[in-house]
Short mmCIF file of C-alpha atoms in Angstrom, two decimals:
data_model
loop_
_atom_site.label_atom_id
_atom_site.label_comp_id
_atom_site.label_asym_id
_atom_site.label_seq_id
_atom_site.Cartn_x
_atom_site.Cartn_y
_atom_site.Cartn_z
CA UNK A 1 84.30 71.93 66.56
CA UNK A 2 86.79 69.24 65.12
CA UNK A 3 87.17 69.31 61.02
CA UNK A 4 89.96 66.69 61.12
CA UNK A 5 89.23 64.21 58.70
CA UNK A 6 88.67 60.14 59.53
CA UNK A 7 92.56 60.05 58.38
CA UNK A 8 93.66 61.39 61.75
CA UNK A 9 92.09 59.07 63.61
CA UNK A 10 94.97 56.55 65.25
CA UNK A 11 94.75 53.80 67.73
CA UNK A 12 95.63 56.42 70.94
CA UNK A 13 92.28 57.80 70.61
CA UNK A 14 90.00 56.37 67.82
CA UNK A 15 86.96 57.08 69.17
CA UNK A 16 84.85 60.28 70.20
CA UNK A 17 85.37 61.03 74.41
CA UNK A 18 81.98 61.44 76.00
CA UNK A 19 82.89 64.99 76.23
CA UNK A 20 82.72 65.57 72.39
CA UNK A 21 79.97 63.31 71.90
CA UNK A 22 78.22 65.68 74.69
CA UNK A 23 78.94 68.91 72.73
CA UNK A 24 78.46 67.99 69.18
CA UNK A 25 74.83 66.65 70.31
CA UNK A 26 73.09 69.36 72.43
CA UNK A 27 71.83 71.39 69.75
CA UNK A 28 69.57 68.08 68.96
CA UNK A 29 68.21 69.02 72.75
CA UNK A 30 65.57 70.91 72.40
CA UNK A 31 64.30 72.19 75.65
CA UNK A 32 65.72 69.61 77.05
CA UNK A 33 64.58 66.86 74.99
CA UNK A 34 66.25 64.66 72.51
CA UNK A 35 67.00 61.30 70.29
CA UNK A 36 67.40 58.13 71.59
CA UNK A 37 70.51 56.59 72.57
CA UNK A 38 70.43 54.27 69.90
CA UNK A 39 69.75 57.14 67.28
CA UNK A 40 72.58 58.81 68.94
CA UNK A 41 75.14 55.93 68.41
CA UNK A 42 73.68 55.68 64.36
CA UNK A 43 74.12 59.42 63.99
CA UNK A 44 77.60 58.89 65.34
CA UNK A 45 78.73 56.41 63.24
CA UNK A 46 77.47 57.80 60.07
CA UNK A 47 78.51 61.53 60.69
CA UNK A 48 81.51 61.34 62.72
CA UNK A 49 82.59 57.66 60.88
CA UNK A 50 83.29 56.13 64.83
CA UNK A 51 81.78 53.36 66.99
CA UNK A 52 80.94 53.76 70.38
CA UNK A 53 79.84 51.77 72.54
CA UNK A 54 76.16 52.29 73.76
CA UNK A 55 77.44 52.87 77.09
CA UNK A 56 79.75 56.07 76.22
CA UNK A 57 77.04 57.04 74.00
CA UNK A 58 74.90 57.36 76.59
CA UNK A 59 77.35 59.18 79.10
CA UNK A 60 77.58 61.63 75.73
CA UNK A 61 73.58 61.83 75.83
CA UNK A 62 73.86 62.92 79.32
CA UNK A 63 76.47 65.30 78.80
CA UNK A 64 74.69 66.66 76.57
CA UNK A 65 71.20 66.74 78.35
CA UNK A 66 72.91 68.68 81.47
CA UNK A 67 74.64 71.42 78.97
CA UNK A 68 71.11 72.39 77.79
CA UNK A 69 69.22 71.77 81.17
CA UNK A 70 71.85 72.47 83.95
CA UNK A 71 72.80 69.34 86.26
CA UNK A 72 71.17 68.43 89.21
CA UNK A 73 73.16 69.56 91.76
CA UNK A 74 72.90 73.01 90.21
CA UNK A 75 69.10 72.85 89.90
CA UNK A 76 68.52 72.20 94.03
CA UNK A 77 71.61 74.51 94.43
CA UNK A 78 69.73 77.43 92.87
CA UNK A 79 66.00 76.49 93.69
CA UNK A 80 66.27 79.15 96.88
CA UNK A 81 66.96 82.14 93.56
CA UNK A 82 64.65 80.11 91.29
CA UNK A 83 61.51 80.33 94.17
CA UNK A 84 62.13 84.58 94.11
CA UNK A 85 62.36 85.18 90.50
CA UNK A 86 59.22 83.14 89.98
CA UNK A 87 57.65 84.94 92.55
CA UNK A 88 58.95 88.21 90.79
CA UNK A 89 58.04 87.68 87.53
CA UNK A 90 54.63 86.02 88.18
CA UNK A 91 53.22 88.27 91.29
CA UNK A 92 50.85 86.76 93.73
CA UNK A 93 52.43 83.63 92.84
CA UNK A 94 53.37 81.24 96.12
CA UNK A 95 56.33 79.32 96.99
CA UNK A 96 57.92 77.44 100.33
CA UNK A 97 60.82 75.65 100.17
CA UNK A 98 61.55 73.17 103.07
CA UNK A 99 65.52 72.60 103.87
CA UNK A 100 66.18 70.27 106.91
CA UNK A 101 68.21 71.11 109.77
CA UNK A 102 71.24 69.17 108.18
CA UNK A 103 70.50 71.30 105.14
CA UNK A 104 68.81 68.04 103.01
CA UNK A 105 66.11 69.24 100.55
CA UNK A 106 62.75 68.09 101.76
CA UNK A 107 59.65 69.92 99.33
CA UNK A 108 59.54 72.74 97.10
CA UNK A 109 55.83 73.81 96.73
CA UNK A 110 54.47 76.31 93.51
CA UNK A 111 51.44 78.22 92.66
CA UNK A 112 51.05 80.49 89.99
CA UNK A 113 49.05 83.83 91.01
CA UNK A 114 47.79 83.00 87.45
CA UNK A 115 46.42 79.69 88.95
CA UNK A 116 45.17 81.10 92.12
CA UNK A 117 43.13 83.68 90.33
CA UNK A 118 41.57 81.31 87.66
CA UNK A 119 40.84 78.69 90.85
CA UNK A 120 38.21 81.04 92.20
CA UNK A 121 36.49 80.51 89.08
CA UNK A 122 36.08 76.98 88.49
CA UNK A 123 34.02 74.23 90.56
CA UNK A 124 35.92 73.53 93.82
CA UNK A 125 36.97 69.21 93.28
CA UNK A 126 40.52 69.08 93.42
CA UNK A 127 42.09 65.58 92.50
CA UNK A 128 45.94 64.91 93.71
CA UNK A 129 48.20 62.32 92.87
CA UNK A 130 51.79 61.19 92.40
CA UNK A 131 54.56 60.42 90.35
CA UNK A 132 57.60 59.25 90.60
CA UNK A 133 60.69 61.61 89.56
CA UNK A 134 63.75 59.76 87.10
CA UNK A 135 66.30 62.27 88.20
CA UNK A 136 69.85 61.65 90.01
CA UNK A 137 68.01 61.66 93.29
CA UNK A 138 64.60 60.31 92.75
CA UNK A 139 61.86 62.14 94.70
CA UNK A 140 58.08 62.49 93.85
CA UNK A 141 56.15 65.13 91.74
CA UNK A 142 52.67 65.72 93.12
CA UNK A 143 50.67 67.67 91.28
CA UNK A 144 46.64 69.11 92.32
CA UNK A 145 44.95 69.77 89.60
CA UNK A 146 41.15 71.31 89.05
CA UNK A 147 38.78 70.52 85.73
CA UNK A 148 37.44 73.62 84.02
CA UNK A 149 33.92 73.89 81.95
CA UNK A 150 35.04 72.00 79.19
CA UNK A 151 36.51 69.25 81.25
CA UNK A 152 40.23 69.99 80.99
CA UNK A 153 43.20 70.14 83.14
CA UNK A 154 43.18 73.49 85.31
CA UNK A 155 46.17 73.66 87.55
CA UNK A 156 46.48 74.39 91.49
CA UNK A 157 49.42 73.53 92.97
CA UNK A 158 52.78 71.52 92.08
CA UNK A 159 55.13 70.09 94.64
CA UNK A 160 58.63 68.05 94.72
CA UNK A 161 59.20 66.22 97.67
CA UNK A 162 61.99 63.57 98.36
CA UNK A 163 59.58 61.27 99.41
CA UNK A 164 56.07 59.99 99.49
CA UNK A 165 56.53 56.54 101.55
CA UNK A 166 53.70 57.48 103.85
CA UNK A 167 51.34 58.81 101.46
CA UNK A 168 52.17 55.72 99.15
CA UNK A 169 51.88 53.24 101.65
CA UNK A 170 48.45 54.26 102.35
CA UNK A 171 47.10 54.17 98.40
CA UNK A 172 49.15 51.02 97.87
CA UNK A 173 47.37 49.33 100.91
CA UNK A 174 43.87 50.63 99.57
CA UNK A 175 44.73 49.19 96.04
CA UNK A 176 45.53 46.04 97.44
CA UNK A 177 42.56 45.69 99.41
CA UNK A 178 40.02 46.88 96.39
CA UNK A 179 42.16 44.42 93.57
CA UNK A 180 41.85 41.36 96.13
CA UNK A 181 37.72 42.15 96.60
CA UNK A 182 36.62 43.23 93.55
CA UNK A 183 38.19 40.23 92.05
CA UNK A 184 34.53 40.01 90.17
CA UNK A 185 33.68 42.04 87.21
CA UNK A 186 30.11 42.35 88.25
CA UNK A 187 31.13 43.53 91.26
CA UNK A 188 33.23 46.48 89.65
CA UNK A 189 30.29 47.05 87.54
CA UNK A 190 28.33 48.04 90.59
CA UNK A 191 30.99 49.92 92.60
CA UNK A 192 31.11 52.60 89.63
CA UNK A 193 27.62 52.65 89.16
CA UNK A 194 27.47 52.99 93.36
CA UNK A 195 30.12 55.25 93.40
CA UNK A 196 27.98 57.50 90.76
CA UNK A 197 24.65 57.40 91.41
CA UNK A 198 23.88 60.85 92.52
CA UNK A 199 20.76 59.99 95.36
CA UNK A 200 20.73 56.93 98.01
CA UNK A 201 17.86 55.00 96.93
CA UNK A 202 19.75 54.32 93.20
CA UNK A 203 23.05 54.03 95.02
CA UNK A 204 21.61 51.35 97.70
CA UNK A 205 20.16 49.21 94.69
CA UNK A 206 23.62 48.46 93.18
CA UNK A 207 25.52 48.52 96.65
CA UNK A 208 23.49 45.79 98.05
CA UNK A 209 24.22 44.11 94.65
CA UNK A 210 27.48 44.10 95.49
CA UNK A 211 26.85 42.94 98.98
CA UNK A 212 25.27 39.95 97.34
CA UNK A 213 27.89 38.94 94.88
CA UNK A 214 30.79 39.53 97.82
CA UNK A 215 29.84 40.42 101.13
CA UNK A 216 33.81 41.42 102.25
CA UNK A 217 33.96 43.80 99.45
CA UNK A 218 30.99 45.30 100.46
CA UNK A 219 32.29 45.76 104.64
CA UNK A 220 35.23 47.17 103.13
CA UNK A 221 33.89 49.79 101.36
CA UNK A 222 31.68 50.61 104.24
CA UNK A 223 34.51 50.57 106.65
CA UNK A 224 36.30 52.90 104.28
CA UNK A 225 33.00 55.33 104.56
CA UNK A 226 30.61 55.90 101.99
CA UNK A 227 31.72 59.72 102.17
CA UNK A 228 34.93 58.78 100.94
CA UNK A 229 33.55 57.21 97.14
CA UNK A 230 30.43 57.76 96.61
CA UNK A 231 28.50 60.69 95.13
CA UNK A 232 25.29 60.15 97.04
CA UNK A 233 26.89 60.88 100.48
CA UNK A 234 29.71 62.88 99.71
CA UNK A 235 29.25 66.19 102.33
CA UNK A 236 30.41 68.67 99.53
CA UNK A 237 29.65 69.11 96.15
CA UNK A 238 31.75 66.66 93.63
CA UNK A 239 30.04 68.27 90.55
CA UNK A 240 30.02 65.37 87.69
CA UNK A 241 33.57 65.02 88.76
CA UNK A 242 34.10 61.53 90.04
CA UNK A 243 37.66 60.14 89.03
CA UNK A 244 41.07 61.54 88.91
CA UNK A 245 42.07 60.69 85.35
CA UNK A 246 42.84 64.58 84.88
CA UNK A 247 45.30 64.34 87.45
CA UNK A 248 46.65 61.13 85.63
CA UNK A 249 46.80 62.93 82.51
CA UNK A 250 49.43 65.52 84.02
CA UNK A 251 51.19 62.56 84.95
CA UNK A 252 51.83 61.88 81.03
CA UNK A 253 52.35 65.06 80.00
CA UNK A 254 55.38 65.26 82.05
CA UNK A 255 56.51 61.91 81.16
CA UNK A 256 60.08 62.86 79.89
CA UNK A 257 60.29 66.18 82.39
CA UNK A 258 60.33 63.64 85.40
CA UNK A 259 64.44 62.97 84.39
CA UNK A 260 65.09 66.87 84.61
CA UNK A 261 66.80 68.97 87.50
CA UNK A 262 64.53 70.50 89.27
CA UNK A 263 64.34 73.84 88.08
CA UNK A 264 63.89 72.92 84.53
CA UNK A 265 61.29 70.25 85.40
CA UNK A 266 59.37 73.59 86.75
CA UNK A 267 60.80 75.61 83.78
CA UNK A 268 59.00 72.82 81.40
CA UNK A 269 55.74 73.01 83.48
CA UNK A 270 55.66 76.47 83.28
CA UNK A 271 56.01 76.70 79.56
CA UNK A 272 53.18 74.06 79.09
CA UNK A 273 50.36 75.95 81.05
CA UNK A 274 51.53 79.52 79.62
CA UNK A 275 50.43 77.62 76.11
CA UNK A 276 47.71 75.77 77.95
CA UNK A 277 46.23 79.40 79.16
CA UNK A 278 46.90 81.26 75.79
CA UNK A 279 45.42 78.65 74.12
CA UNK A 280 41.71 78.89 76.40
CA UNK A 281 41.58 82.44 75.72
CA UNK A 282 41.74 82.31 71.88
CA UNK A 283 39.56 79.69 72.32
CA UNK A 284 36.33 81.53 73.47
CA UNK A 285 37.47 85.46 73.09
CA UNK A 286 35.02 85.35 70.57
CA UNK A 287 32.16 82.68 71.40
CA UNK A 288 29.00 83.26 70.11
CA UNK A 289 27.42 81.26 73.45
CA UNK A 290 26.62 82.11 76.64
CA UNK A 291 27.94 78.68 78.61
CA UNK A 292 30.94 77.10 77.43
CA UNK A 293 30.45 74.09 74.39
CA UNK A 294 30.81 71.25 76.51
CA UNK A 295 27.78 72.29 78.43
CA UNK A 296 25.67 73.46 75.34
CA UNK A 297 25.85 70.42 74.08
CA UNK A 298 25.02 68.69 77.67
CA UNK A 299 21.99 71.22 77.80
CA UNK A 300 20.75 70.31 74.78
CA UNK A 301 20.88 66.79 75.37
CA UNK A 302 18.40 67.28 78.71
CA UNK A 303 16.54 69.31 76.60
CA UNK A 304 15.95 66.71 74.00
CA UNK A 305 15.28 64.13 76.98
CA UNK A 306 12.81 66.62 79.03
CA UNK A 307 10.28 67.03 75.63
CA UNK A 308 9.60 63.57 75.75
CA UNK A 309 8.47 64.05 79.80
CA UNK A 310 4.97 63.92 81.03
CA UNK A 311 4.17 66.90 83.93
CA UNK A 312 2.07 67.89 86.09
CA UNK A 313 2.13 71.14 88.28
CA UNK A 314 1.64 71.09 92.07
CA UNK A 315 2.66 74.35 93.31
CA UNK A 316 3.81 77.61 91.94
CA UNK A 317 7.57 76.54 90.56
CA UNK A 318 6.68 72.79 91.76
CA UNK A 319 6.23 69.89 89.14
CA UNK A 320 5.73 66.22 89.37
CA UNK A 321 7.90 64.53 86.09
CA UNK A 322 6.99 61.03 84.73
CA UNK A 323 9.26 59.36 82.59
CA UNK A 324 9.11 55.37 81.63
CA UNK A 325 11.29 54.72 84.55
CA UNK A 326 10.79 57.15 87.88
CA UNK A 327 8.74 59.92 88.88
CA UNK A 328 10.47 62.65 89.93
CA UNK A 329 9.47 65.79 91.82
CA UNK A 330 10.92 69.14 90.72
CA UNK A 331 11.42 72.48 93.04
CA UNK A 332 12.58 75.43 90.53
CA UNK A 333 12.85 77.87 93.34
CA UNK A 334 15.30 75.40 95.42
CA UNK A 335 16.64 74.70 92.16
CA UNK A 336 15.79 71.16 93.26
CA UNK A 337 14.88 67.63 91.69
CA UNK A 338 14.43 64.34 93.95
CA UNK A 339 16.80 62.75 91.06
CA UNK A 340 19.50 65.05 92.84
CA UNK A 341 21.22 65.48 89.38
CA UNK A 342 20.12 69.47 89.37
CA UNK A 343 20.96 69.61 92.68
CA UNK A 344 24.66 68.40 92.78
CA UNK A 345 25.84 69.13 88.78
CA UNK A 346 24.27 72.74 88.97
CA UNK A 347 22.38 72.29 85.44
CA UNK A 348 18.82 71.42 84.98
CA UNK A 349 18.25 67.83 84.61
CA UNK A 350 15.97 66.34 81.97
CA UNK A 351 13.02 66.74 84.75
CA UNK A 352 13.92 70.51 85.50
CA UNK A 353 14.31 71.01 81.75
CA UNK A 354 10.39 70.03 81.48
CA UNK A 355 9.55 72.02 84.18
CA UNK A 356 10.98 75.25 82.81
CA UNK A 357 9.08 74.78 79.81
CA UNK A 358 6.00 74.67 81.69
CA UNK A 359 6.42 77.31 83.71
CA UNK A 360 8.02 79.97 81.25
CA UNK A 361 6.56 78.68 77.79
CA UNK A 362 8.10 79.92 74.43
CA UNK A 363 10.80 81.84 77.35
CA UNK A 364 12.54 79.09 79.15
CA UNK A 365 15.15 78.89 76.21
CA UNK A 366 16.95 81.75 78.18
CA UNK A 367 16.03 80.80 81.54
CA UNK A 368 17.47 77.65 81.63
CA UNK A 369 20.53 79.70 82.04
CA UNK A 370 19.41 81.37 85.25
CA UNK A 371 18.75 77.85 86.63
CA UNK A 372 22.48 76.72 85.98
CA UNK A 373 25.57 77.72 87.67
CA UNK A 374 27.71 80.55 86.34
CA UNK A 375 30.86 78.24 86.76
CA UNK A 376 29.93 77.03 83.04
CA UNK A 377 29.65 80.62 81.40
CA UNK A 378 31.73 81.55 78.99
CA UNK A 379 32.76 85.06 80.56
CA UNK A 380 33.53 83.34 83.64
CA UNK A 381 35.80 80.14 81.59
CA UNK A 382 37.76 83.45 80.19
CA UNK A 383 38.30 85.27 83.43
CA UNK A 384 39.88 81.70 84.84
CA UNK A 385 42.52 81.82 81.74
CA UNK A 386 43.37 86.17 81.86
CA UNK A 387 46.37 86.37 83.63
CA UNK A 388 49.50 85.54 81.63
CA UNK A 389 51.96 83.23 82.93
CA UNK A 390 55.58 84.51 82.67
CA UNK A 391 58.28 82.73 82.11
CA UNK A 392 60.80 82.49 85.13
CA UNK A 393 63.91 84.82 83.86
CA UNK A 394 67.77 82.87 83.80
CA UNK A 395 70.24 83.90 86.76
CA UNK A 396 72.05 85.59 85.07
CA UNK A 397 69.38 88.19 83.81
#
């Protein structure tokens, strides 16, 4: 560190080199993050009395950036040592790195054994997406991502690869094609409700809305498959999981990682779900309920709804339900309701909710409970969030 005074400063070298810009800034590099160029060049020219021009400044910022992060070329130069001290420190994690045969990285793929464990207990929708990395040589980050009880971001699976052109192509084309037909908002207003509406007869009402409003949009979507978008006909079980915003929201939180090497843009996402993990265990260690709160509070609301119901009892465990607007017939042994919201989100529906009263009286309080899955309870949320993630230890440890 200089302590020369501004009175040494002559014309051969009146300004700070990138170099000492680079040191005398790291320490303001947290983890890898840091001010602004243009805060750098103020902080320059009020501590170290010099002007530089934005352009050294920023040579300076990166300088300094690569002293507290490594550089690029070291982070793919080391990712081979980086893949087996993750998988050291973090067992039953998995790796695979893919090297061409002219030795050009091609995808480095991570799971956490923390993740893999915690996967088996949450509901099995998996959203994917994309985004693209800032670093020296681009590439993508795709991330998979699951949604727990209370509706946050679980982790699967992370990958860098050095490119994405096919898988973009295809979701650009799609885009395209649904901007250019749903050009109406109408028409959006009865794709979502479509793409919702948990059994056919409601989602054939607002699709052949839309084939009335635009008849291309509507081939489209049909040529696309109705399995593809909508909940009615999806083969699996989507849950009440129908968009991919959670995957978009990893997107954000990784904003400024997407400039790092690659080992500390792994470092930073491994440091973000070790807090994410700690902090969904504090969170419920001690909860005084048996299902998560997200899902008390959505059970109570069906409760609320199901008092209001008129019923009537056809079989043992079998109830017609009349509300203002449908009549719907409930099946408590199938676990069953012809509104097909019991069936698909796995928690009694305002129908199912006056069913159980009728059939267990001053008792169905704690069988409602029975009746829903065990994906929402809270011993199960906590057994998803137990394992610790590790940190991945420095080379030279």
């Amino acid at each position: 560190m200089h302590t020369c005074g501004l009175e040494y400063l002559t014309s051969h070298n009146p300004h700070a080199t990138t170099k000492v810009i680079g040191a005398y800034f790291k320490d303001r590099y947290p983890e890898g993050k840091g001010p602004s160029t243009k805060d750098l060049k103020n902080s320059i020219r009020i501590e170290l009395g010099c002007n530089a021009s934005y352009w050294k400044v920023w040579r300076g910022s990166e300088i300094a950036k690569s002293l507290v992060r490594g550089t690029h070329e070291h982070g793919y130069g080391v990712i081979d040592v980086y893949s087996h001290m993750l998988r050291t420190s973090n067992s039953r994690s998995k790796t695979a790195l893919k090297i061409d045969e002219n030795g050009r990285f091609k995808y480095f793929f991570v799971a956490y054994g923390a993740w893999i464990l915690g996967f088996a207990q949450m509901r099995k929708v998996i959203a994917v997406d994309g985004t693209f990395l800032r670093s020296k040589y681009d590439g993508v980050l795709l991330s998979a991502v699951a949604q727990d009880a209370e509706n946050h971001i679980f982790p699967v699976a992370f990958c860098v690869v050095d490119s994405k052109a096919h898988y973009g192509c295809c979701m650009r084309h799609l885009g395209v094609n649904i901007r250019n037909n749903f050009h109406n908002a109408s028409v959006v207003y009865h794709f979502y409700k479509a793409a919702k509406a948990y059994n056919i007869d409601v989602f054939s009402d607002y699709f052949n809305r839309i084939r009335d409003l635009v008849s291309q949009a509507a081939t489209h979507l049909e040529r696309v498959g109705f399995h593809r978008w909508s909940r009615a006909f999806f083969p699996g079980n989507r849950y009440n999981i129908m968009t991919t915003n959670i995957v978009e929201s990893v997107n954000s939180i990784f904003l400024d990682e997407r400039e790092y090497p690659i080992n500390a843009l792994f470092d930073a996402i491994n440091r973000r779900f070790a807090e994410k993990f700690h902090e969904s265990r504090m969170k419920f260690i001690n909860a005084p309920t048996i299902f998560v709160l997200a899902i008390e509070k959505y059970i109570a609301k069906n409760i609320n709804l199901g008092n209001k119901l008129l019923i009537h009892q056809t079989a043992n465990y079998k109830y017609i339900v009349t509300s203002h607007d449908e009549v719907a017939t409930v099946d408590l042994l199938a676990k069953s309701c012809t509104c097909k919201v019991f069936d698909i989100d796995k928690i009694p529906c305002p129908h199912a909710m006056a069913a159980l009263r009728c059939q267990y009286g001053d008792d169905y309080g704690r069988r409602i409970y029975e009746y829903s899955s065990s994906y929402y309870k809270v011993e199960v949320y906590l057994i998803a969030y137990v394992e610790e993630i590790k940190p991945v230890p420095y080379e030279e440890t």
